[in-house]
Amino acid sequence: MQLLNPYLDLFQALPGSFRRDPLLPPSATELLMPDWLALKATITRHFAWAVPTDEAIAAIRKHTTGVVEAGAGSGYWTWLMRQAGLSVAAFDLDPPPFTWTEVHCGDERMVRDHPDKALLLCWPPWGSGMAANALDAFGGEQVIYIGEWMGGSADPHFFTQLVSGFDCIDVVEIPQWYMRDDRLMVFRRHT
């Protein structure tokens, strides 16, 4: 499956010092930090916090045929999942003026209307109860979390809920921005 994915193309064209590259010394990016932060903010606002790949979308498709995404932002991940034939309901509390596909205005409670789909959370806001609230409202069997494990996004309550109620059944590495350690993880509710 070859998806149209301009974000990945752009990310791969950036200098290695902007990406998480273990072969480069940290100082290579630190010298450019103000420019790097401004560029990253612009790119992530337009696309998404996490850089998707065909492999990541294929992993989602392997585990489910439908997704409900809370905090969808520009809808970039939703756009790619729809390219792959998945049924996706995407919601954001305040969708930006430009979205890649249809993103409905709504908060994390909207997931309760989609128990037949997998819940997808991509870099839920750090320190916010949004991810934990979505998990509370969600009645389905699978959760797809994209972000850093127990850091950088969501809150401790979310991770406690996830660990106590779900088993991790798949982990997919994705391209990483400098100073980030995110990945896609698929969880299934305990039976």
Tab-separated table of C-alpha atoms in Angstrom:
chain	number	residue	atom	x	y	z
A	1	MET	CA	0.000	0.000	0.000
A	2	GLN	CA	1.560	3.275	-1.141
A	3	LEU	CA	-0.131	6.311	0.405
A	4	LEU	CA	0.147	9.916	-0.682
A	5	ASN	CA	2.064	11.289	2.328
A	6	PRO	CA	3.624	14.741	1.781
A	7	TYR	CA	4.479	15.087	5.498
A	8	LEU	CA	6.803	12.082	5.391
A	9	ASP	CA	8.376	13.386	2.170
A	10	LEU	CA	8.980	16.786	3.778
A	11	PHE	CA	10.293	15.273	7.006
A	12	GLN	CA	12.768	13.066	5.138
A	13	ALA	CA	14.001	16.091	3.164
A	14	LEU	CA	14.871	18.033	6.345
A	15	PRO	CA	18.495	18.107	7.494
A	16	GLY	CA	19.357	15.158	9.727
A	17	SER	CA	19.928	17.531	12.636
A	18	PHE	CA	16.183	18.282	12.705
A	19	ARG	CA	15.310	14.606	13.021
A	20	ARG	CA	16.131	12.202	15.817
A	21	ASP	CA	19.380	10.839	14.423
A	22	PRO	CA	21.643	8.967	16.860
A	23	LEU	CA	24.603	9.493	14.515
A	24	LEU	CA	24.558	13.266	14.974
A	25	PRO	CA	25.779	15.079	18.080
A	26	PRO	CA	23.041	16.989	19.971
A	27	SER	CA	24.900	20.258	19.388
A	28	ALA	CA	24.090	20.078	15.672
A	29	THR	CA	20.451	20.884	16.424
A	30	GLU	CA	20.968	22.893	19.599
A	31	LEU	CA	22.840	25.558	17.622
A	32	LEU	CA	19.780	25.911	15.412
A	33	MET	CA	17.226	25.622	18.228
A	34	PRO	CA	15.262	28.876	17.666
A	35	ASP	CA	14.912	28.207	13.928
A	36	TRP	CA	14.228	24.521	14.502
A	37	LEU	CA	11.456	25.191	17.034
A	38	ALA	CA	9.777	27.714	14.731
A	39	LEU	CA	9.958	25.364	11.752
A	40	LYS	CA	8.738	22.372	13.764
A	41	ALA	CA	5.807	24.392	15.157
A	42	THR	CA	4.745	25.400	11.648
A	43	ILE	CA	5.079	21.894	10.227
A	44	THR	CA	3.330	20.096	13.097
A	45	ARG	CA	0.482	22.625	13.114
A	46	HIS	CA	-0.086	22.019	9.392
A	47	PHE	CA	0.323	18.225	9.475
A	48	ALA	CA	0.448	16.432	12.867
A	49	TRP	CA	2.677	16.022	15.931
A	50	ALA	CA	3.719	12.527	14.819
A	51	VAL	CA	5.077	11.616	11.388
A	52	PRO	CA	3.028	8.760	9.886
A	53	THR	CA	4.358	6.073	7.570
A	54	ASP	CA	2.739	3.489	5.322
A	55	GLU	CA	3.812	0.866	7.872
A	56	ALA	CA	2.062	2.705	10.712
A	57	ILE	CA	-1.172	3.013	8.745
A	58	ALA	CA	-0.903	-0.649	7.673
A	59	ALA	CA	-0.544	-1.662	11.334
A	60	ILE	CA	-3.716	0.237	12.212
A	61	ARG	CA	-5.491	-1.424	9.305
A	62	LYS	CA	-4.239	-4.848	10.433
A	63	HIS	CA	-5.976	-4.411	13.800
A	64	THR	CA	-9.210	-2.617	12.874
A	65	THR	CA	-11.443	-1.445	10.047
A	66	GLY	CA	-12.715	1.625	11.873
A	67	VAL	CA	-11.196	4.394	13.992
A	68	VAL	CA	-12.520	7.253	16.095
A	69	GLU	CA	-9.861	9.932	16.543
A	70	ALA	CA	-10.189	12.387	19.427
A	71	GLY	CA	-8.036	15.513	19.169
A	72	ALA	CA	-7.610	15.043	15.410
A	73	GLY	CA	-6.182	18.525	14.759
A	74	SER	CA	-5.718	19.030	11.010
A	75	GLY	CA	-6.962	15.501	10.326
A	76	TYR	CA	-3.725	14.399	8.672
A	77	TRP	CA	-3.657	10.900	10.210
A	78	THR	CA	-7.391	10.588	9.441
A	79	TRP	CA	-6.736	11.553	5.814
A	80	LEU	CA	-4.110	8.808	5.484
A	81	MET	CA	-6.295	6.205	7.201
A	82	ARG	CA	-9.139	7.041	4.830
A	83	GLN	CA	-6.749	6.627	1.877
A	84	ALA	CA	-6.089	3.122	3.232
A	85	GLY	CA	-9.812	2.324	3.254
A	86	LEU	CA	-10.495	2.715	6.972
A	87	SER	CA	-13.743	4.208	8.246
A	88	VAL	CA	-12.745	7.153	10.466
A	89	ALA	CA	-14.745	9.542	12.643
A	90	ALA	CA	-12.486	12.472	13.560
A	91	PHE	CA	-13.147	15.090	16.235
A	92	ASP	CA	-11.291	18.073	17.611
A	93	LEU	CA	-12.383	20.641	20.183
A	94	ASP	CA	-11.213	23.449	17.882
A	95	PRO	CA	-10.357	22.208	14.379
A	96	PRO	CA	-7.990	24.541	12.517
A	97	PRO	CA	-9.245	26.526	9.506
A	98	PHE	CA	-7.391	24.142	7.166
A	99	THR	CA	-7.905	20.411	7.530
A	100	TRP	CA	-6.764	17.563	5.279
A	101	THR	CA	-10.170	15.924	5.497
A	102	GLU	CA	-13.401	16.344	7.422
A	103	VAL	CA	-12.817	16.864	11.153
A	104	HIS	CA	-15.931	17.423	13.253
A	105	CYS	CA	-16.012	19.902	16.107
A	106	GLY	CA	-16.373	17.956	19.341
A	107	ASP	CA	-14.558	16.951	22.483
A	108	GLU	CA	-13.303	13.603	23.725
A	109	ARG	CA	-16.781	12.552	24.873
A	110	MET	CA	-17.740	12.062	21.213
A	111	VAL	CA	-15.892	8.719	21.248
A	112	ARG	CA	-18.709	7.096	23.251
A	113	ASP	CA	-20.829	7.130	20.081
A	114	HIS	CA	-18.312	4.845	18.325
A	115	PRO	CA	-17.788	1.702	20.453
A	116	ASP	CA	-17.384	-0.361	17.271
A	117	LYS	CA	-14.206	1.524	16.312
A	118	ALA	CA	-10.686	1.682	17.739
A	119	LEU	CA	-9.884	4.858	19.684
A	120	LEU	CA	-6.902	6.763	18.269
A	121	LEU	CA	-5.063	9.393	20.310
A	122	CYS	CA	-2.094	11.098	18.660
A	123	TRP	CA	-0.018	13.185	21.077
A	124	PRO	CA	-2.944	14.081	23.361
A	125	PRO	CA	-2.265	17.381	25.158
A	126	TRP	CA	0.344	17.107	27.899
A	127	GLY	CA	-0.966	17.601	31.425
A	128	SER	CA	-4.554	17.563	30.184
A	129	GLY	CA	-7.248	15.105	31.180
A	130	MET	CA	-8.412	14.819	27.559
A	131	ALA	CA	-6.877	11.379	26.913
A	132	ALA	CA	-8.071	9.952	30.249
A	133	ASN	CA	-11.554	11.378	29.631
A	134	ALA	CA	-11.619	9.818	26.154
A	135	LEU	CA	-10.591	6.459	27.589
A	136	ASP	CA	-13.318	6.746	30.263
A	137	ALA	CA	-15.948	7.501	27.614
A	138	PHE	CA	-14.735	4.847	25.173
A	139	GLY	CA	-16.593	1.549	25.195
A	140	GLY	CA	-14.610	-0.203	22.488
A	141	GLU	CA	-11.927	-2.870	22.592
A	142	GLN	CA	-8.851	-1.238	21.026
A	143	VAL	CA	-6.821	1.897	21.669
A	144	ILE	CA	-4.143	3.223	19.339
A	145	TYR	CA	-1.816	5.606	21.133
A	146	ILE	CA	0.781	7.647	19.250
A	147	GLY	CA	3.264	9.562	21.369
A	148	GLU	CA	5.927	9.102	23.986
A	149	TRP	CA	5.354	6.471	26.626
A	150	MET	CA	4.499	8.119	29.948
A	151	GLY	CA	5.894	11.473	28.979
A	152	GLY	CA	5.423	14.440	26.708
A	153	SER	CA	1.688	13.927	26.251
A	154	ALA	CA	-1.499	13.065	28.140
A	155	ASP	CA	-1.324	12.786	31.942
A	156	PRO	CA	-0.370	10.082	34.471
A	157	HIS	CA	-4.017	9.077	34.977
A	158	PHE	CA	-4.332	8.148	31.293
A	159	PHE	CA	-1.290	5.871	31.384
A	160	THR	CA	-2.479	4.256	34.628
A	161	GLN	CA	-5.873	3.534	33.028
A	162	LEU	CA	-4.249	2.189	29.872
A	163	VAL	CA	-1.880	-0.158	31.712
A	164	SER	CA	-4.550	-1.419	34.110
A	165	GLY	CA	-7.243	-2.019	31.492
A	166	PHE	CA	-5.438	-2.921	28.276
A	167	ASP	CA	-2.629	-5.089	26.891
A	168	CYS	CA	-0.140	-3.755	24.348
A	169	ILE	CA	-0.389	-6.005	21.284
A	170	ASP	CA	1.706	-4.099	18.715
A	171	VAL	CA	4.374	-1.389	18.588
A	172	VAL	CA	5.390	0.381	15.375
A	173	GLU	CA	8.406	2.670	15.135
A	174	ILE	CA	7.778	5.967	13.331
A	175	PRO	CA	10.124	8.784	12.251
A	176	GLN	CA	10.966	11.000	15.206
A	177	TRP	CA	11.659	14.675	15.618
A	178	TYR	CA	14.830	15.622	17.457
A	179	MET	CA	14.472	15.109	21.238
A	180	ARG	CA	11.338	12.970	20.832
A	181	ASP	CA	10.855	9.246	21.386
A	182	ASP	CA	7.377	8.577	20.041
A	183	ARG	CA	5.899	5.477	18.448
A	184	LEU	CA	2.543	3.955	17.572
A	185	MET	CA	1.193	1.438	20.092
A	186	VAL	CA	-1.918	-0.713	19.757
A	187	PHE	CA	-3.712	-1.881	22.902
A	188	ARG	CA	-6.541	-4.383	23.405
A	189	ARG	CA	-8.888	-4.275	26.381
A	190	HIS	CA	-8.361	-7.034	28.969
A	191	THR	CA	-10.895	-9.837	28.581
